Amino acid sequence: MSETIERNSLSGGMVRECETTLSNPGHAKVTATHLKRDAFLYVRQSTLHQVLQNTESTQRQYALQQRAIALGWPMERVQVIDCDLGHSGASMLDREGFQRLVGEVSLGHAGIVLGLEVSRLARNSADWQRLVELCALTDTLILDEDGLYDCNDFNDRLLLGLKGTLSEAELHFLRARLRGGLLNKARRGELVSPLPVGLIYDESQHVRLDPDQQAQQAVRLLFETFRRTGAAHATVMHFQREGLRFPRRLHTGARKGELVWGELCLSRVLQILHNPRYAGAFSFGRTRTRTWPDGEKRTQLLPFEDWLILIPNMHVGYISWEEYQENRRRLRESAQAYGVDRRKSPPREGPALLQGLLICGVCGLRMSLRYHVRRGGVFPDYICQRAHINRAPRCQHMPGQEIDAAVSRLLLETMTPISLEVALAVQQEIQTRQDEAEALRTQQVTRAQYEADLAAQRYRRVDPNNRLVACTLEAEWNAALRSLQDAQQENERLRQQDRLPIDDQVRSQVMALSTDFPKVWNDPHTTDRDRKRMLRLLVEDVTVIKTLEITLQVRLRGGTTQTLTLPAARPIWQTWVTPPEVVQMIDGLLNEYTEEQVATILNERGLHAGKGGSFRGYTIGALRRTYKLKSRYERLREAGMLTVEEMAKVLAINEKTVKKWHKAGLLRGYLSNDKGVCLFEPPGSDSPAKIQGQKLAKRRRFPASKIMLETTKEVQYES
Ligand SMILES: [Zn+2]
């Protein structure tokens, strides 16, 4: 095989020249097995800038091709991999060429790998070590400008390893130096970074407000509108309604630095409101860029506290630092209300009026809803259970019926003639705002006029013989005239639209709402879904907090907030409790009547037990025990009444006779329970005595007492 090398190395002047730069022992490393396989030349410049500027390096990389030929590879067997031009070597991901190279090496297709410097092959040590390892396994040589390496040779391999490590270190120091310089400047607030529209650098690199009055006023109007509406979206809508455009500065291209005017979009408003430069503050490190495992670079906006550098009051601004912070707070709040994952759901059929509109006042999340069927009706419960899903205790929940009722009462109250009168007055004020907007639009027309004039001048100045230039300028002039006409027409159209005065007819239509709305709202034929739709036209959302009472913050469309307080609904067991007045009544009645009799009396008086049912003897017994009232028996005993046994003893007769005498009206007795057990009045001085042969009926002293028994259910009030 050494013959082949010699033949090749002697085959031309070019090869000879290369040979001299090659260290001699290199030759010995190339064997026939290497030459049987292909040579791979890997060409790379990491950034597009390098590709454009550093063509010399690329030339040198391609020149390596000649050295492969010098080593014995025929021209057609030298494969050039250059699809990674413009990619960074910091990682293997996304570098198709490098991956192909690794693939070819591991499949044993490569006899030699060529690169300008090894650092050019891979700047990530891990990638590089892997390549060296693969080269060793497949017996592949590596060649760079400094020499030829055999990966199975310990010394060569050590050298390759060092080169890889050094190149990675080089990259690191390069970055550190760059970043260190940046940070130092940033710490002093002197780092020149692109300014948002409305701010510019002057000759001495100080930040100034843009001298372009129109741009300045547009930015001012944005902040003013947000101050008034409190919502970024409302700000966008205002600009759209008024047909106002917003400037954007071009950062690249031939027209770099110029302002272009276009429609204002929500993301722009948010960017501007979040940008501390408008408050005159300098900031650095608001974002962090990370490379993800899939090779994608993602930039993340850091939380306020994690910004690297923030220096308030560094330069002039459009708003104060305090207002900037207030704006951020308002944006955060509305983000809670409109967060993507808890967006309002569309109205559904269920009766819960505030479905999707209720926000938990404790954690700020949207509350969900649950229906219960109770006593044949469907009742909503509002629950905040977002945290509960993650096994945290449930935030708060409350029955919805009263909340719904309170909100609908509020709506009906809102639609009164007085409040509509106020609304009309507000409309009048809006009129004055429209005047301001019109002034801005007039400026737009003036600008268009100025541009048209400029185009005309340019056209007139050109030599008419210079046809090509003249044509272009004429076209430009025409375009400028067209946009002037557009601006004028647009201004006129919006002016007409704005100038819709509130005449008497409109006024009477608006006032009619105050009677129509309650009619429709209360109509039983109106479906729950329609009622909810109406509600959403008037109410933005409702924030609720339940403590000892329920507090509702109803945010109405248009920005006003109404606060309602409701007594917190009692737990359900409390609604079953018998009212204290009834308990008192039972206490009184037990002096005279048995429990069964008391129940009958209460039922006749139309009173209900706690759960709503009628009273029974045992309910009275249960209530008596619960409220620790004295029983009928105890009361009679306290009053000195005697039992049958005692009575028998006193009268020296047997118990049967006592009962008989009682029945016959010789003794006065009282029912002590509903089983017919009586207690007796102690006999006085003229106690009845046994008289043989005299009919009991003739000896009656009291009206006969009819004992009420369970079976008869008869009530006898006078015993
Ligand atoms: Zn909550």
XYZ file of C-alpha atoms and ligand atoms in Angstrom:
720
model
C 0.000 0.000 0.000
C 2.918 2.308 0.580
C 3.390 2.205 -3.194
C 0.024 3.796 -3.768
C 0.848 6.587 -1.407
C 4.147 7.220 -3.068
C 2.529 7.172 -6.488
C -0.041 9.638 -5.395
C 2.311 11.851 -3.536
C 4.534 12.044 -6.549
C 1.760 12.609 -9.007
C 1.802 16.426 -9.139
C 3.222 19.709 -7.951
C 0.089 20.562 -6.048
C 0.356 17.364 -4.068
C 3.989 18.003 -3.365
C 3.176 21.383 -1.965
C 0.607 19.902 0.380
C 2.971 17.237 1.408
C 5.460 19.683 2.808
C 2.901 21.034 5.237
C 2.006 17.536 6.315
C 4.180 16.140 9.025
C 5.941 13.131 7.676
C 4.776 10.389 10.052
C 1.235 11.123 8.817
C 1.862 8.980 5.794
C 2.427 5.868 7.800
C -1.029 6.121 9.330
C -2.878 5.837 6.018
C -3.429 2.187 5.124
C -5.189 0.370 2.312
C -8.305 -0.159 4.451
C -8.583 3.601 4.909
C -8.177 4.267 1.223
C -10.872 1.734 0.343
C -13.344 3.922 2.163
C -14.384 7.507 1.351
C -12.897 10.707 2.707
C -15.317 13.177 4.296
C -14.588 16.871 4.355
C -16.687 18.757 6.835
C -17.026 22.464 6.088
C -18.726 24.786 8.525
C -19.034 28.417 9.478
C -21.131 28.866 12.530
C -23.022 32.042 11.725
C -24.337 33.485 8.535
C -22.222 36.520 9.289
C -19.101 34.350 9.264
C -20.254 32.755 6.031
C -20.476 36.182 4.425
C -17.447 37.831 6.015
C -15.009 35.031 6.570
C -14.823 33.582 3.084
C -11.116 33.031 3.488
C -11.678 30.442 6.166
C -14.179 28.646 3.970
C -11.562 28.653 1.190
C -9.100 27.041 3.548
C -11.613 24.411 4.502
C -12.185 23.509 0.865
C -8.407 23.418 0.283
C -8.231 20.447 2.622
C -9.816 18.504 -0.205
C -6.480 18.690 -2.011
C -4.728 17.212 0.976
C -7.032 14.190 0.939
C -6.103 13.714 -2.682
C -2.454 14.003 -1.698
C -2.943 11.215 0.805
C -4.238 8.905 -1.865
C -7.977 9.443 -2.130
C -9.221 10.008 -5.661
C -11.045 13.291 -6.208
C -14.479 11.673 -6.635
C -14.138 9.790 -3.345
C -13.742 12.980 -1.311
C -17.226 13.872 -0.123
C -17.859 17.396 1.033
C -20.421 17.962 3.772
C -21.205 21.664 3.823
C -24.913 21.811 4.639
C -24.142 23.191 8.099
C -22.839 26.498 6.831
C -24.407 29.107 9.085
C -25.102 26.801 12.021
C -23.407 27.042 15.386
C -21.206 24.177 16.496
C -22.374 24.461 20.087
C -24.618 21.438 19.793
C -25.075 18.507 17.467
C -28.818 19.025 17.297
C -30.116 20.810 14.239
C -26.844 20.261 12.445
C -27.816 17.842 9.775
C -24.320 17.765 8.273
C -22.575 16.862 11.501
C -25.120 14.156 12.148
C -24.548 12.760 8.695
C -20.812 12.762 9.350
C -21.296 10.837 12.590
C -23.582 8.410 10.790
C -21.070 7.744 8.014
C -18.273 7.230 10.536
C -20.245 4.821 12.680
C -21.299 2.774 9.633
C -17.606 2.428 8.732
C -18.009 4.299 5.432
C -15.342 6.870 6.269
C -11.633 6.243 5.944
C -10.726 9.758 7.000
C -12.516 12.827 8.325
C -11.160 16.205 7.298
C -11.749 19.513 9.021
C -9.904 22.816 9.206
C -9.358 22.552 12.920
C -10.854 19.925 15.128
C -12.622 22.701 16.951
C -14.460 23.277 13.688
C -15.889 19.797 13.759
C -17.662 20.147 17.048
C -17.504 22.825 19.666
C -19.344 20.771 22.197
C -16.972 18.464 24.036
C -19.487 15.667 24.367
C -20.182 15.594 20.611
C -16.488 15.707 19.910
C -15.566 12.864 22.283
C -18.287 10.748 20.750
C -16.908 11.347 17.274
C -13.367 10.468 18.398
C -14.665 7.310 20.055
C -16.514 6.289 16.897
C -13.448 7.023 14.796
C -11.419 4.753 17.062
C -13.960 1.948 16.829
C -14.246 2.095 13.057
C -10.526 2.844 12.545
C -11.180 6.213 10.887
C -8.422 8.819 10.596
C -8.847 12.501 11.399
C -7.028 15.232 9.534
C -6.839 18.946 10.224
C -4.481 21.734 9.223
C -2.007 20.706 11.925
C -1.755 17.045 11.218
C -3.129 13.576 10.753
C -4.433 11.643 13.735
C -5.118 7.988 14.349
C -7.700 7.689 17.087
C -6.359 4.327 18.170
C -2.992 5.891 18.936
C -2.907 6.998 22.560
C -0.905 10.190 21.964
C -3.050 11.254 19.034
C -6.170 10.621 20.962
C -4.934 12.611 23.945
C -4.163 15.499 21.664
C -7.585 15.322 20.017
C -9.255 15.263 23.422
C -7.313 18.333 24.524
C -8.116 20.182 21.338
C -11.818 19.498 21.858
C -11.722 20.683 25.453
C -9.751 23.796 24.539
C -12.119 24.780 21.782
C -15.062 24.442 24.128
C -13.208 26.564 26.676
C -12.455 29.127 23.994
C -16.141 29.451 23.233
C -16.874 29.828 26.907
C -14.329 32.609 27.452
C -15.462 34.359 24.340
C -19.023 34.418 25.620
C -18.027 35.360 29.150
C -15.959 38.284 27.904
C -18.772 39.533 25.707
C -21.370 39.179 28.419
C -19.125 40.700 31.086
C -18.685 43.811 28.960
C -22.412 44.019 28.361
C -23.244 43.598 32.021
C -20.814 46.296 33.099
C -22.365 48.767 30.711
C -25.852 47.677 31.690
C -25.121 48.145 35.397
C -24.361 51.780 34.724
C -27.469 51.966 32.565
C -25.323 52.952 29.601
C -25.928 49.950 27.430
C -27.368 51.088 24.136
C -30.241 48.796 23.326
C -33.056 49.204 20.825
C -35.630 51.669 22.142
C -39.363 51.188 21.781
C -41.270 53.505 19.507
C -41.746 56.992 20.896
C -38.262 57.112 22.425
C -34.986 57.803 20.616
C -31.302 58.293 21.361
C -29.875 61.735 20.698
C -26.316 62.412 19.454
C -24.849 61.932 22.942
C -26.664 58.603 23.376
C -29.182 60.031 25.829
C -32.770 58.838 25.661
C -35.233 61.483 24.468
C -38.900 61.540 23.542
C -39.364 61.172 19.809
C -39.540 64.684 18.319
C -42.127 63.395 15.850
C -45.248 64.887 17.435
C -47.594 62.370 15.865
C -45.667 59.386 17.218
C -45.426 61.012 20.620
C -49.146 61.725 20.743
C -50.062 58.214 19.648
C -48.048 56.750 22.546
C -49.566 59.273 24.940
C -53.066 58.414 23.751
C -52.364 54.709 24.311
C -51.387 55.273 27.930
C -54.281 57.669 28.446
C -56.820 55.230 27.043
C -55.498 52.450 29.233
C -55.676 54.745 32.242
C -59.317 55.413 31.449
C -60.482 51.929 30.455
C -58.141 49.811 32.559
C -58.007 47.158 29.857
C -55.572 46.515 27.037
C -58.294 45.153 24.835
C -60.464 48.209 25.342
C -57.463 50.313 24.321
C -57.160 48.400 21.061
C -60.877 48.772 20.442
C -60.694 52.506 21.023
C -57.934 52.908 18.430
C -59.847 50.733 15.986
C -63.122 52.559 16.469
C -61.487 55.904 15.992
C -59.518 54.658 13.001
C -56.227 55.691 14.630
C -52.967 54.146 13.558
C -49.930 53.401 15.662
C -46.258 53.743 14.702
C -43.709 50.961 14.493
C -40.012 51.481 13.952
C -38.236 49.348 11.380
C -35.088 47.788 12.830
C -33.766 46.112 9.707
C -33.768 46.537 5.985
C -33.124 49.467 3.707
C -35.613 51.711 5.527
C -34.100 50.926 8.941
C -35.006 53.524 11.560
C -38.108 54.791 9.749
C -41.551 54.787 11.318
C -44.333 52.865 9.646
C -47.932 53.391 10.688
C -50.304 50.513 11.072
C -53.138 49.135 13.127
C -52.627 48.680 16.819
C -52.909 45.107 18.033
C -53.302 43.643 21.505
C -49.802 42.183 21.779
C -48.360 45.602 20.959
C -50.384 47.259 23.698
C -49.231 44.645 26.180
C -45.603 45.032 25.102
C -45.809 48.771 25.552
C -47.531 48.580 28.919
C -44.972 46.072 30.177
C -41.974 47.967 28.832
C -40.310 49.870 31.710
C -38.567 52.250 29.318
C -41.787 54.223 28.892
C -41.563 54.940 32.608
C -38.000 56.173 32.184
C -36.450 53.051 33.671
C -33.507 51.134 32.292
C -33.752 47.366 32.460
C -31.595 44.465 31.410
C -32.178 40.741 31.555
C -35.965 40.747 31.328
C -35.806 37.530 29.326
C -33.832 34.317 29.461
C -33.061 32.136 26.479
C -32.510 28.447 26.955
C -31.805 25.632 24.556
C -34.164 22.744 25.085
C -33.366 19.062 24.693
C -34.987 19.101 21.282
C -32.536 21.801 20.232
C -35.136 24.550 20.087
C -34.226 27.871 21.640
C -36.948 29.376 23.772
C -37.021 32.842 25.209
C -38.888 33.251 28.407
C -40.019 36.478 30.027
C -38.776 36.510 33.609
C -40.857 37.600 36.578
C -40.297 41.174 37.659
C -38.188 40.155 40.704
C -35.733 38.155 38.594
C -34.719 40.917 36.204
C -30.944 41.310 36.276
C -30.816 45.071 36.260
C -33.521 47.646 36.770
C -32.767 51.316 37.284
C -35.872 53.526 37.605
C -35.832 57.198 36.626
C -32.866 56.898 34.255
C -34.359 59.030 31.535
C -37.519 60.795 30.416
C -40.635 58.724 29.942
C -44.310 58.906 29.116
C -45.549 57.736 32.494
C -44.282 57.752 36.053
C -42.709 54.697 37.652
C -45.710 54.471 39.979
C -48.117 54.422 37.079
C -46.060 51.741 35.367
C -46.371 49.503 38.416
C -50.077 50.265 38.721
C -50.563 49.328 35.050
C -48.815 46.029 35.638
C -51.061 45.349 38.608
C -54.181 46.032 36.574
C -52.984 43.810 33.772
C -52.266 41.004 36.211
C -55.738 41.335 37.654
C -57.466 41.144 34.345
C -55.234 38.217 33.421
C -56.784 36.416 36.385
C -60.221 37.217 35.107
C -59.562 36.296 31.493
C -56.819 33.685 31.856
C -56.712 31.359 28.898
C -57.538 28.249 30.868
C -60.538 29.712 32.610
C -62.064 31.603 29.789
C -65.732 32.284 30.166
C -67.794 29.408 28.921
C -70.791 30.174 26.708
C -74.192 30.268 28.420
C -75.789 26.862 28.837
C -79.324 25.707 29.580
C -79.033 25.329 33.357
C -80.726 27.896 35.596
C -77.483 29.068 37.316
C -77.442 32.677 36.212
C -73.783 33.344 36.905
C -72.398 30.265 35.160
C -68.872 31.108 33.983
C -69.038 34.657 35.374
C -68.285 34.005 39.020
C -64.715 34.500 40.227
C -63.484 33.271 43.600
C -62.459 36.230 45.730
C -60.055 34.096 47.735
C -57.829 32.608 45.055
C -58.920 34.523 41.948
C -59.913 31.491 39.909
C -63.171 31.058 38.071
C -65.703 29.099 40.095
C -67.422 26.028 38.805
C -70.969 24.987 39.287
C -72.925 22.018 40.526
C -76.670 21.413 40.421
C -78.694 19.768 43.142
C -82.226 18.499 42.947
C -84.045 19.480 46.118
C -87.750 19.201 46.719
C -88.342 18.754 43.021
C -86.466 21.905 41.982
C -82.991 22.293 40.498
C -80.683 24.482 42.574
C -77.183 25.623 41.695
C -74.207 25.559 44.042
C -71.112 27.574 43.186
C -67.824 25.899 44.045
C -64.196 26.934 43.814
C -62.519 23.600 43.426
C -59.550 24.246 41.193
C -57.159 23.819 44.117
C -59.319 21.005 45.455
C -58.477 18.977 42.362
C -54.861 19.075 43.531
C -55.909 17.636 46.873
C -55.879 20.977 48.622
C -58.934 21.770 50.747
C -61.831 23.217 48.807
C -61.472 26.977 48.576
C -65.089 28.050 49.096
C -68.522 26.959 48.060
C -71.976 28.422 48.505
C -75.557 27.834 47.434
C -76.288 29.809 44.300
C -79.980 30.559 44.509
C -79.706 33.665 46.650
C -76.660 34.956 44.791
C -78.512 34.661 41.494
C -81.518 36.403 42.950
C -79.408 39.271 44.284
C -77.676 39.816 40.951
C -80.911 39.793 39.005
C -82.390 42.293 41.491
C -79.349 44.470 40.889
C -79.882 44.330 37.136
C -83.498 45.356 37.445
C -82.459 48.238 39.691
C -79.759 49.259 37.225
C -82.298 49.596 34.453
C -84.069 52.492 36.094
C -84.862 55.795 34.406
C -82.265 57.549 36.605
C -79.384 55.284 35.679
C -80.224 55.563 32.008
C -80.264 59.318 32.391
C -76.717 59.048 33.726
C -75.729 56.828 30.808
C -76.919 59.480 28.389
C -74.849 62.059 30.208
C -71.789 59.854 29.887
C -72.440 59.587 26.167
C -72.221 63.342 26.044
C -68.777 63.170 27.592
C -67.648 60.585 25.098
C -68.457 63.166 22.474
C -65.668 65.354 23.776
C -63.214 62.438 23.563
C -64.198 61.942 19.968
C -63.206 65.524 19.344
C -59.716 64.726 20.599
C -59.549 61.676 18.363
C -60.610 63.778 15.439
C -57.767 66.198 16.072
C -55.330 63.276 15.817
C -56.930 62.060 12.630
C -56.560 65.518 11.151
C -52.854 65.241 11.859
C -52.830 61.998 9.920
C -54.327 63.791 6.968
C -51.750 66.555 7.297
C -48.957 64.007 7.254
C -50.392 62.308 4.155
C -50.655 65.745 2.525
C -47.012 66.447 3.378
C -45.882 63.150 1.897
C -47.868 63.785 -1.268
C -46.286 67.230 -1.602
C -42.847 65.739 -1.112
C -43.470 63.118 -3.803
C -44.659 65.825 -6.164
C -41.514 67.879 -5.558
C -39.308 64.881 -6.164
C -41.092 64.190 -9.435
C -40.769 67.776 -10.637
C -37.077 67.900 -9.799
C -36.114 64.884 -11.895
C -34.762 65.243 -15.396
C -37.673 64.244 -17.683
C -35.253 62.506 -20.025
C -34.412 60.086 -17.278
C -37.493 58.071 -18.133
C -37.043 55.212 -15.681
C -36.592 57.397 -12.632
C -39.384 59.714 -13.721
C -41.797 56.793 -14.049
C -40.982 55.468 -10.592
C -41.362 58.893 -9.024
C -44.638 59.450 -10.785
C -45.935 56.158 -9.457
C -44.839 57.164 -5.966
C -46.577 60.505 -6.312
C -49.773 58.765 -7.385
C -49.561 56.373 -4.433
C -49.050 59.263 -2.029
C -52.069 61.043 -3.485
C -54.157 57.923 -3.115
C -53.248 57.453 0.553
C -53.989 61.146 1.126
C -57.421 60.637 -0.377
C -57.948 57.511 1.741
C -56.989 59.339 4.913
C -59.358 62.192 4.078
C -62.244 59.875 3.320
C -61.655 57.765 6.409
C -61.539 60.884 8.541
C -64.762 62.146 7.029
C -66.513 58.783 7.473
C -65.568 58.434 11.133
C -66.475 62.042 11.785
C -69.956 61.393 10.419
C -70.203 58.247 12.500
C -69.015 59.946 15.674
C -71.362 62.842 15.150
C -74.503 60.821 15.740
C -76.184 63.186 18.146
C -78.508 61.813 20.786
C -81.782 63.208 19.556
C -85.145 62.943 21.236
C -86.062 59.769 19.409
C -82.943 57.936 20.580
C -83.490 59.284 24.039
C -87.049 57.959 24.225
C -85.909 54.572 22.877
C -83.269 54.354 25.568
C -85.722 55.365 28.251
C -88.200 52.690 27.071
C -85.581 50.118 28.047
C -86.269 50.831 31.685
C -89.752 49.354 31.343
C -89.064 46.742 28.661
C -86.166 45.064 30.376
C -87.928 43.955 33.590
C -90.855 42.746 31.482
C -88.667 40.421 29.412
C -86.508 39.406 32.367
C -89.441 38.267 34.487
C -91.396 36.650 31.666
C -91.688 32.913 32.465
C -91.334 32.152 28.754
C -87.818 33.598 28.727
C -85.399 30.658 28.854
C -82.528 30.516 31.309
C -80.076 30.600 28.437
C -81.564 33.836 27.098
C -81.571 35.334 30.560
C -77.892 34.472 30.859
C -77.207 36.049 27.483
C -78.877 39.247 28.603
C -76.891 39.154 31.821
C -73.624 38.880 29.931
C -74.484 41.976 27.947
C -74.605 43.898 31.196
C -72.236 42.138 33.572
C -68.528 41.518 33.000
C -67.972 39.217 35.968
C -68.797 38.774 39.649
C -66.210 38.239 42.353
C -67.441 36.546 45.480
C -66.052 36.109 48.988
C -67.859 34.192 51.703
C -67.025 35.032 55.276
C -69.736 35.702 57.838
C -71.673 37.110 54.942
C -71.382 36.749 51.202
C -69.863 39.766 49.441
C -70.432 40.100 45.705
C -68.446 42.528 43.560
C -70.441 42.852 40.368
C -68.375 44.344 37.563
C -70.754 45.869 35.058
C -69.926 46.479 31.432
C -68.401 49.864 31.145
C -66.235 49.438 34.191
C -68.415 50.344 37.173
C -68.500 47.955 40.098
C -71.384 47.309 42.462
C -70.958 45.636 45.822
C -73.724 43.464 47.239
C -73.738 41.751 50.596
C -75.953 38.813 51.453
C -76.294 36.964 54.720
C -74.336 33.747 54.383
C -76.767 30.920 53.826
C -77.317 28.820 56.948
C -76.150 25.219 56.914
C -79.001 22.924 55.974
C -79.423 21.393 59.454
C -80.057 24.875 60.775
C -82.990 25.310 58.429
C -84.549 22.225 60.060
C -84.483 23.726 63.512
C -87.849 24.480 65.101
C -88.199 28.215 65.719
C -87.694 29.248 69.385
C -91.193 30.779 69.609
C -92.722 27.388 68.865
C -90.552 25.718 71.523
C -91.761 28.306 74.018
C -95.347 27.627 73.038
C -94.822 23.901 73.596
C -93.432 24.640 77.060
C -96.561 26.591 77.922
C -99.009 24.031 76.523
C -97.376 21.132 78.398
C -98.692 22.713 81.637
C -102.176 21.832 80.473
C -101.985 19.141 77.851
C -100.282 15.873 76.974
C -97.804 15.703 74.160
C -100.279 14.286 71.654
C -102.729 17.059 72.534
C -100.045 19.718 72.169
C -99.220 18.360 68.696
C -102.845 18.598 67.654
C -103.155 22.149 68.960
C -100.018 23.296 67.134
C -101.151 21.689 63.895
C -104.489 23.428 64.201
C -102.722 26.723 64.692
C -101.020 26.119 61.343
C -97.475 25.754 62.697
C -94.881 23.441 61.186
C -92.089 21.318 62.519
C -88.518 22.233 61.464
C -88.439 20.142 58.291
C -91.859 21.438 57.307
C -94.055 18.500 58.308
C -96.909 18.425 60.853
C -96.379 17.794 64.579
C -96.903 14.399 66.202
C -96.841 13.344 69.843
C -93.341 11.893 69.494
C -91.998 15.077 67.815
C -93.175 17.042 70.835
C -91.508 14.431 73.099
C -88.276 14.719 71.127
C -88.372 18.538 71.230
C -89.114 18.422 74.971
C -86.069 16.242 75.574
C -83.873 18.339 73.225
C -84.785 21.596 74.922
C -84.809 19.976 78.385
C -88.417 20.961 79.150
C -90.230 19.330 82.049
C -92.557 16.501 81.144
C -96.288 16.667 81.800
C -95.855 14.032 84.557
C -93.134 16.069 86.307
C -95.250 19.176 86.140
C -98.267 17.430 87.701
C -96.144 15.849 90.396
C -94.619 19.264 91.200
C -98.159 20.581 91.560
C -98.685 17.919 94.265
C -100.750 15.423 92.259
C -100.844 11.867 93.557
C -100.391 8.607 91.720
C -103.024 5.888 91.772
C -101.100 3.960 94.459
C -100.732 7.014 96.666
C -104.397 7.913 96.233
C -105.415 4.346 97.141
C -103.334 4.555 100.268
C -104.720 7.944 101.312
C -108.319 6.863 100.815
C -107.657 3.320 102.123
C -109.274 1.794 99.071
C -107.779 -0.327 96.332
C -106.407 1.103 93.059
C -109.271 -0.203 90.990
C -111.711 1.735 93.113
C -109.664 4.904 92.669
C -109.962 4.576 88.889
C -113.639 3.754 89.198
C -114.297 6.755 91.429
C -112.325 8.982 89.084
C -114.373 7.786 86.147
C -117.516 8.379 88.061
C -116.485 11.936 88.938
C -115.859 11.445 92.618
C -112.166 12.322 92.245
C -110.463 15.003 90.105
C -107.635 13.574 87.969
C -105.446 14.727 85.096
C -103.911 12.838 82.188
C -100.135 12.666 82.647
C -99.400 11.019 79.266
C -101.091 9.722 76.155
C -101.478 6.199 77.519
C -104.296 7.160 79.824
C -102.284 7.340 83.046
C -103.778 9.941 85.391
C -102.543 11.773 88.446
C -105.036 12.842 91.086
C -105.706 15.933 93.093
C -105.127 15.153 96.744
C -108.480 14.678 98.435
C -109.409 17.603 100.658
C -111.170 17.419 103.996
C -114.350 16.057 102.420
C -112.734 13.108 100.760
C -115.163 10.547 99.456
C -115.571 7.486 101.585
C -116.977 4.089 100.867
C -120.729 4.081 101.261
C -122.262 0.706 100.734
C -125.317 0.466 98.550
C -125.266 3.940 97.015
C -124.963 4.324 93.257
C -121.730 6.039 92.220
C -123.503 8.107 89.601
C -125.516 9.851 92.248
C -122.412 10.829 94.183
C -120.683 12.643 91.249
C -118.839 15.786 92.298
C -116.826 16.572 89.116
C -117.772 16.255 85.477
C -116.810 12.813 84.275
C -113.377 12.831 82.707
C -113.210 11.164 79.372
C -109.802 9.701 79.003
C -108.351 10.269 75.635
C -106.775 7.134 74.309
C -104.325 6.663 71.504
C -106.888 4.761 69.503
C -109.586 7.420 69.543
C -107.277 10.332 68.872
C -109.915 12.485 70.394
C -108.822 15.577 72.118
C -110.511 16.850 75.168
C -109.313 20.247 76.160
C -111.256 20.519 79.372
C -110.616 17.640 81.658
Zn -60.917 29.851 45.312
